Tab-separated table of C-alpha atoms in Angstrom:
chain	number	residue	atom	x	y	z
A	1	MET	CA	-12.373	-12.448	-50.035
A	2	ARG	CA	-13.501	-14.860	-47.443
A	3	LEU	CA	-11.131	-13.754	-45.224
A	4	VAL	CA	-12.076	-10.252	-45.463
A	5	LEU	CA	-15.855	-10.909	-44.743
A	6	LEU	CA	-14.631	-12.993	-41.349
A	7	ILE	CA	-11.854	-10.457	-40.239
A	8	LEU	CA	-14.521	-7.196	-40.746
A	9	PRO	CA	-17.244	-8.354	-38.799
A	10	LEU	CA	-14.976	-9.332	-35.778
A	11	ALA	CA	-13.315	-5.760	-36.074
A	12	LEU	CA	-16.475	-3.940	-35.993
A	13	LEU	CA	-17.655	-6.008	-32.898
A	14	ILE	CA	-14.479	-5.482	-30.869
A	15	PRO	CA	-15.043	-2.250	-29.831
A	16	ASP	CA	-18.216	-2.910	-28.560
A	17	THR	CA	-17.256	-6.065	-26.564
A	18	VAL	CA	-14.046	-5.728	-25.140
A	19	PHE	CA	-14.246	-2.640	-24.225
A	20	ALA	CA	-16.968	-3.186	-21.768
A	21	ALA	CA	-14.456	-3.849	-19.129
A	22	ASP	CA	-14.123	-1.456	-16.429
A	23	GLY	CA	-10.430	-1.391	-16.495
A	24	THR	CA	-9.692	-2.781	-12.880
A	25	LEU	CA	-8.545	-6.608	-13.975
A	26	VAL	CA	-4.956	-5.900	-13.240
A	27	SER	CA	-5.919	-4.517	-10.122
A	28	GLU	CA	-8.075	-6.975	-8.938
A	29	ILE	CA	-5.456	-9.663	-9.814
A	30	VAL	CA	-2.969	-7.905	-7.709
A	31	ASN	CA	-5.281	-7.312	-4.679
A	32	GLU	CA	-6.443	-10.972	-4.773
A	33	PHE	CA	-2.399	-12.313	-4.843
A	34	HIS	CA	-1.902	-9.638	-1.926
A	35	LYS	CA	-4.761	-10.853	0.080
A	36	ASN	CA	-4.151	-14.402	-0.025
A	37	LEU	CA	-0.713	-14.331	0.632
A	38	SER	CA	-1.017	-11.976	3.387
A	39	LYS	CA	-1.952	-14.929	5.755
A	40	TYR	CA	1.320	-16.749	4.635
A	41	GLU	CA	3.452	-13.746	5.495
A	42	GLN	CA	2.218	-14.912	9.311
A	43	VAL	CA	3.586	-17.912	8.805
A	44	MET	CA	6.929	-17.023	7.703
A	45	LEU	CA	7.291	-14.184	10.149
A	46	LYS	CA	6.248	-16.950	13.198
A	47	TYR	CA	9.304	-19.100	11.905
A	48	ALA	CA	11.571	-16.019	11.495
A	49	LYS	CA	11.176	-15.552	15.344
A	50	ILE	CA	11.736	-18.893	16.225
A	51	LEU	CA	14.988	-18.586	13.783
A	52	PHE	CA	16.195	-15.701	15.504
A	53	TYR	CA	16.203	-16.678	18.903
A	54	TRP	CA	18.160	-19.754	17.907
A	55	CYS	CA	20.647	-17.783	16.422
A	56	ALA	CA	20.873	-15.353	19.327
A	57	VAL	CA	21.332	-18.345	21.856
A	58	LEU	CA	24.065	-19.704	19.205
A	59	GLU	CA	25.741	-16.311	19.388
A	60	VAL	CA	25.514	-15.527	22.950
A	61	ALA	CA	26.978	-19.229	23.557
A	62	TRP	CA	29.741	-18.455	21.494
A	63	LEU	CA	30.813	-15.260	23.053
A	64	GLY	CA	30.763	-17.335	26.288
A	65	ILE	CA	32.922	-19.950	24.733
A	66	LYS	CA	35.520	-17.263	23.386
A	67	ALA	CA	35.319	-15.539	26.998
A	68	SER	CA	35.620	-18.806	28.700
A	69	LEU	CA	38.354	-20.271	26.521
A	70	GLY	CA	40.393	-16.759	27.266
A	71	THR	CA	40.896	-16.257	23.721
A	72	ALA	CA	39.262	-12.761	24.225
A	73	GLN	CA	40.028	-9.845	26.583
A	74	ILE	CA	37.024	-8.652	28.934
A	75	LYS	CA	36.804	-5.195	26.831
A	76	GLU	CA	36.406	-7.253	23.943
A	77	SER	CA	33.837	-9.449	25.098
A	78	ILE	CA	31.622	-6.585	26.333
A	79	LYS	CA	32.264	-4.992	22.841
A	80	ASP	CA	31.227	-7.728	21.114
A	81	PHE	CA	28.373	-8.230	23.604
A	82	CYS	CA	26.873	-4.831	23.194
A	83	MET	CA	26.953	-5.449	19.326
A	84	VAL	CA	24.820	-8.418	19.341
A	85	LEU	CA	22.626	-6.976	21.593
A	86	LEU	CA	22.217	-3.742	19.090
A	87	ALA	CA	22.021	-6.179	16.369
A	88	ALA	CA	19.952	-8.626	17.623
A	89	GLY	CA	17.589	-5.577	18.358
A	90	PHE	CA	17.361	-3.878	15.337
A	91	PHE	CA	16.569	-7.264	13.501
A	92	LEU	CA	14.066	-8.081	15.811
A	93	ALA	CA	12.500	-4.438	15.375
A	94	VAL	CA	12.566	-5.330	11.527
A	95	ILE	CA	10.537	-8.470	12.088
A	96	ASN	CA	7.857	-7.314	14.075
A	97	ASN	CA	7.084	-4.321	11.943
A	98	TYR	CA	8.362	-6.073	8.541
A	99	HIS	CA	4.810	-5.717	6.794
A	100	THR	CA	4.399	-2.202	7.868
A	101	TRP	CA	8.066	-1.088	6.948
A	102	THR	CA	8.415	-3.029	3.898
A	103	TRP	CA	4.932	-1.952	2.464
A	104	ASN	CA	5.783	2.001	3.538
A	105	ILE	CA	9.163	2.045	1.600
A	106	ILE	CA	7.501	-0.020	-1.426
A	107	ASN	CA	4.179	2.509	-1.347
A	108	GLY	CA	6.657	5.597	-0.438
A	109	LEU	CA	8.766	5.077	-3.570
A	110	LYS	CA	5.499	4.424	-5.732
A	111	ALA	CA	4.304	7.752	-5.064
A	112	ILE	CA	7.540	9.270	-5.540
A	113	ALA	CA	7.176	7.950	-9.269
A	114	GLY	CA	3.560	9.350	-9.315
A	115	GLU	CA	4.589	12.561	-8.262
A	116	ALA	CA	7.058	12.811	-11.276
A	117	THR	CA	4.885	11.180	-13.812
A	118	SER	CA	1.156	12.676	-12.349
A	119	LEU	CA	0.244	9.102	-12.609
A	120	TYR	CA	0.086	7.256	-8.991
A	121	ASP	CA	-1.313	4.042	-9.877
A	122	ALA	CA	-0.504	2.836	-13.193
A	123	ALA	CA	-1.630	-0.705	-12.830
A	124	ASP	CA	-4.972	-0.423	-15.213
A	125	LYS	CA	-3.703	2.157	-17.197
A	126	PRO	CA	-1.613	-0.055	-20.322
A	127	PHE	CA	-4.442	-2.026	-20.361
A	128	THR	CA	-7.198	0.728	-20.820
A	129	VAL	CA	-4.848	2.955	-23.087
A	130	GLY	CA	-4.004	0.019	-25.227
A	131	LEU	CA	-7.690	-0.992	-25.919
A	132	GLU	CA	-8.538	2.915	-26.595
A	133	LEU	CA	-5.778	2.953	-29.013
A	134	ALA	CA	-6.690	-0.251	-30.699
A	135	LYS	CA	-10.228	0.907	-30.561
A	136	THR	CA	-9.198	3.754	-32.745
A	137	VAL	CA	-7.568	1.820	-35.256
A	138	PHE	CA	-10.135	-0.609	-35.252
A	139	ALA	CA	-13.142	2.329	-35.903
A	140	LYS	CA	-11.477	3.060	-39.183
A	141	THR	CA	-12.408	-0.311	-40.820
A	142	SER	CA	-14.896	-0.537	-43.477
A	143	TYR	CA	-16.285	-2.878	-45.834
A	144	THR	CA	-16.200	-0.697	-49.087
A	145	SER	CA	-12.371	-0.753	-48.563
A	146	PRO	CA	-11.282	-4.217	-47.402
A	147	PHE	CA	-7.639	-3.972	-48.224
A	148	ASP	CA	-6.954	-1.033	-45.812
A	149	SER	CA	-9.432	-2.838	-43.383
A	150	ILE	CA	-7.482	-6.071	-43.133
A	151	THR	CA	-4.460	-3.304	-42.574
A	152	TYR	CA	-6.308	-1.705	-39.986
A	153	VAL	CA	-7.001	-5.013	-38.153
A	154	LEU	CA	-3.627	-6.404	-38.223
A	155	ALA	CA	-2.188	-2.685	-36.636
A	156	GLY	CA	-4.775	-2.842	-34.019
A	157	MET	CA	-4.091	-6.629	-33.264
A	158	ALA	CA	-0.518	-5.445	-33.178
A	159	ILE	CA	-1.105	-2.654	-30.501
A	160	LEU	CA	-3.462	-5.227	-28.613
A	161	ILE	CA	-0.490	-7.911	-28.430
A	162	CYS	CA	2.127	-5.236	-27.056
A	163	PHE	CA	-0.456	-3.752	-24.727
A	164	ALA	CA	-1.464	-7.297	-23.313
A	165	LEU	CA	2.465	-8.367	-22.948
A	166	ILE	CA	2.764	-4.714	-21.261
A	167	THR	CA	-0.073	-5.678	-18.969
A	168	MET	CA	1.244	-8.970	-18.025
A	169	GLN	CA	4.467	-7.714	-17.405
A	170	VAL	CA	2.724	-5.373	-14.844
A	171	ILE	CA	1.256	-8.096	-13.071
A	172	LEU	CA	4.306	-10.260	-13.363
A	173	ILE	CA	6.215	-7.729	-11.320
A	174	LYS	CA	3.424	-7.165	-8.750
A	175	CYS	CA	2.954	-10.575	-7.925
A	176	GLU	CA	6.512	-11.352	-8.212
A	177	CYS	CA	7.352	-8.984	-5.827
A	178	ILE	CA	4.418	-9.661	-3.639
A	179	VAL	CA	5.636	-13.305	-3.647
A	180	ALA	CA	9.171	-12.465	-3.053
A	181	VAL	CA	8.665	-10.188	-0.288
A	182	CYS	CA	6.861	-12.961	1.820
A	183	ALA	CA	9.643	-15.652	1.301
A	184	ALA	CA	12.467	-13.678	2.234
A	185	ALA	CA	10.623	-12.651	5.609
A	186	ILE	CA	12.281	-16.091	7.320
A	187	LEU	CA	15.432	-14.929	6.328
A	188	LEU	CA	15.340	-12.142	8.888
A	189	GLY	CA	15.742	-14.387	11.700
A	190	LEU	CA	19.704	-15.199	10.944
A	191	GLY	CA	20.263	-11.421	11.215
A	192	ALA	CA	20.982	-12.346	15.407
A	193	SER	CA	23.978	-14.476	14.778
A	194	ALA	CA	27.290	-12.947	13.058
A	195	PHE	CA	27.617	-16.153	10.821
A	196	PHE	CA	24.725	-15.656	8.878
A	197	ARG	CA	23.955	-11.965	9.055
A	198	ASP	CA	24.895	-11.474	5.831
A	199	TYR	CA	21.686	-13.101	4.766
A	200	ALA	CA	19.541	-10.883	6.606
A	201	ILE	CA	21.346	-7.503	5.337
A	202	ASN	CA	20.962	-9.147	1.799
A	203	THR	CA	17.305	-9.223	2.343
A	204	ILE	CA	16.942	-5.564	3.375
A	205	LYS	CA	18.674	-4.875	0.405
A	206	PHE	CA	16.333	-7.046	-1.672
A	207	ILE	CA	13.426	-5.114	-0.139
A	208	VAL	CA	14.618	-1.712	-1.146
A	209	SER	CA	15.861	-2.955	-4.864
A	210	VAL	CA	12.568	-4.169	-4.971
A	211	ALA	CA	10.761	-0.950	-4.171
A	212	PHE	CA	13.122	0.703	-6.827
A	213	LYS	CA	12.124	-2.104	-9.131
A	214	LEU	CA	8.490	-1.135	-9.224
A	215	MET	CA	9.484	2.821	-8.517
A	216	THR	CA	10.949	2.250	-12.081
A	217	MET	CA	8.270	0.463	-13.287
A	218	TYR	CA	5.927	3.069	-12.696
A	219	LEU	CA	8.083	5.756	-14.084
A	220	LEU	CA	7.872	3.855	-17.340
A	221	LEU	CA	4.595	3.405	-17.248
A	222	GLY	CA	3.657	7.174	-16.807
A	223	VAL	CA	5.976	8.018	-19.426
A	224	GLY	CA	4.915	5.736	-21.997
A	225	ILE	CA	1.093	6.174	-21.197
A	226	GLY	CA	1.400	10.169	-21.241
A	227	PHE	CA	2.993	10.078	-24.677
A	228	LEU	CA	0.349	7.298	-26.161
A	229	SER	CA	-2.503	9.405	-24.302
A	230	GLN	CA	-1.939	11.925	-27.009
A	231	LEU	CA	-1.453	10.046	-29.948
A	232	GLN	CA	-4.278	11.100	-32.527
A	233	ILE	CA	-4.369	8.479	-35.592
A	234	ALA	CA	-5.788	9.976	-38.838
A	235	ASP	CA	-7.047	7.970	-41.716
A	236	ASN	CA	-4.689	6.541	-44.025
A	237	ASN	CA	-1.761	7.431	-42.274
A	238	TRP	CA	0.451	4.626	-42.085
A	239	LEU	CA	3.260	6.128	-41.436
A	240	GLN	CA	1.848	7.146	-37.627
A	241	ILE	CA	0.600	3.451	-37.453
A	242	GLY	CA	3.764	2.313	-37.815
A	243	VAL	CA	5.544	4.717	-35.413
A	244	THR	CA	3.025	3.493	-32.767
A	245	ILE	CA	3.307	0.213	-33.234
A	246	SER	CA	7.113	0.829	-33.021
A	247	PHE	CA	6.887	2.614	-29.739
A	248	CYS	CA	4.704	-0.266	-28.332
A	249	ILE	CA	7.133	-2.934	-28.963
A	250	ILE	CA	10.144	-0.541	-27.498
A	251	PHE	CA	7.964	0.363	-24.588
A	252	TYR	CA	7.256	-3.249	-23.906
A	253	CYS	CA	11.069	-3.998	-24.027
A	254	LEU	CA	12.016	-1.198	-21.517
A	255	VAL	CA	9.083	-2.315	-19.244
A	256	GLN	CA	10.561	-6.256	-19.235
A	257	THR	CA	14.227	-4.644	-18.968
A	258	LEU	CA	14.705	-1.449	-17.281
A	259	PRO	CA	13.071	-2.130	-13.855
A	260	GLN	CA	15.475	-5.413	-13.458
A	261	THR	CA	18.462	-3.591	-14.328
A	262	VAL	CA	17.576	-0.781	-11.423
A	263	ALA	CA	16.725	-3.529	-9.305
A	264	GLY	CA	20.188	-4.808	-9.903
A	265	ILE	CA	22.337	-1.881	-8.762
A	266	LEU	CA	21.252	-2.561	-5.181
A	267	THR	CA	21.557	-6.087	-5.224
A	268	GLY	CA	24.821	-6.126	-7.159
A	269	SER	CA	23.710	-8.053	-10.091
A	270	HIS	CA	23.980	-4.735	-12.221
A	271	SER	CA	25.288	-4.542	-15.947
A	272	GLY	CA	27.771	-1.838	-16.433
A	273	ASP	CA	27.367	-2.056	-20.238
A	274	GLY	CA	24.256	-0.020	-20.618
A	275	GLY	CA	23.057	-2.544	-22.793
A	276	GLY	CA	20.184	-3.974	-19.858
A	277	GLY	CA	21.646	-7.812	-20.467
A	278	PHE	CA	21.985	-7.824	-24.428
A	279	ASP	CA	25.261	-8.472	-26.016
A	280	LEU	CA	26.249	-5.406	-28.226
A	281	GLY	CA	28.425	-7.617	-30.394
A	282	LEU	CA	31.582	-4.968	-29.495
A	283	PRO	CA	35.224	-6.421	-29.330
A	284	ARG	CA	36.216	-6.724	-25.088
A	285	VAL	CA	39.848	-5.673	-24.380
A	286	ALA	CA	41.280	-7.052	-21.581
A	287	PRO	CA	42.234	-4.730	-18.671
A	288	GLY	CA	45.990	-3.267	-19.111
A	289	ALA	CA	45.781	-4.371	-22.942
A	290	GLY	CA	47.583	-1.772	-24.978
């Protein structure tokens, strides 16, 4: 009974305190993160240019050594030199326009996801939708029915925890992409040399995979939030509350695993078993086994 007297006032006060938030917490965190890292991106690009020039010198010197030793014909040397110029020009253009081109790709794919789900920027939506659902559940508590009220409080807390984890995952994916895109800029300088060009190409693949990762996350948020926004939890409808909590858990698992799986298609780390990295316990048959 003491537990009831402690929990019920908390449940009745939560809607008035928590919901005073303006719903911009996630955007403020991500924007501050992006603003503070923008100056570090310039440092990375500066050293990427230095690395680019040294790699270009190494590549031209290597072509000169091959030509002077007679290991390559004149036509082949000219063709290799033209390819070096084309590759070097391309990667130098990428370095000089890195910030603009990168975020144009990311924001362009995000706009596609927003057009598909009518939700362009879902950064704050999981937080606000979760609070609204929890508020609906907490509003059903009453001193006259302590047992039911405790159940409503536990259900509301479960919903809040799920959406807190979803919001945390949104912040994690966004901040991870910002840091990774900033740090990967230095590897573009290796594109001037054929010996290390694969690292620069993988950097471009990674940027595209980051854009697809964010696009997938926005698609999931748009579909899931659109479904949850239409839910109306009736009084004493425990089945509907259970379905809501179950969907919140599934929603969190999808947001946690599916964007990484889609990004792995481009980076080559995609698991083709369709289990998102989970072991289904099925027997594995060796190729060619009868």
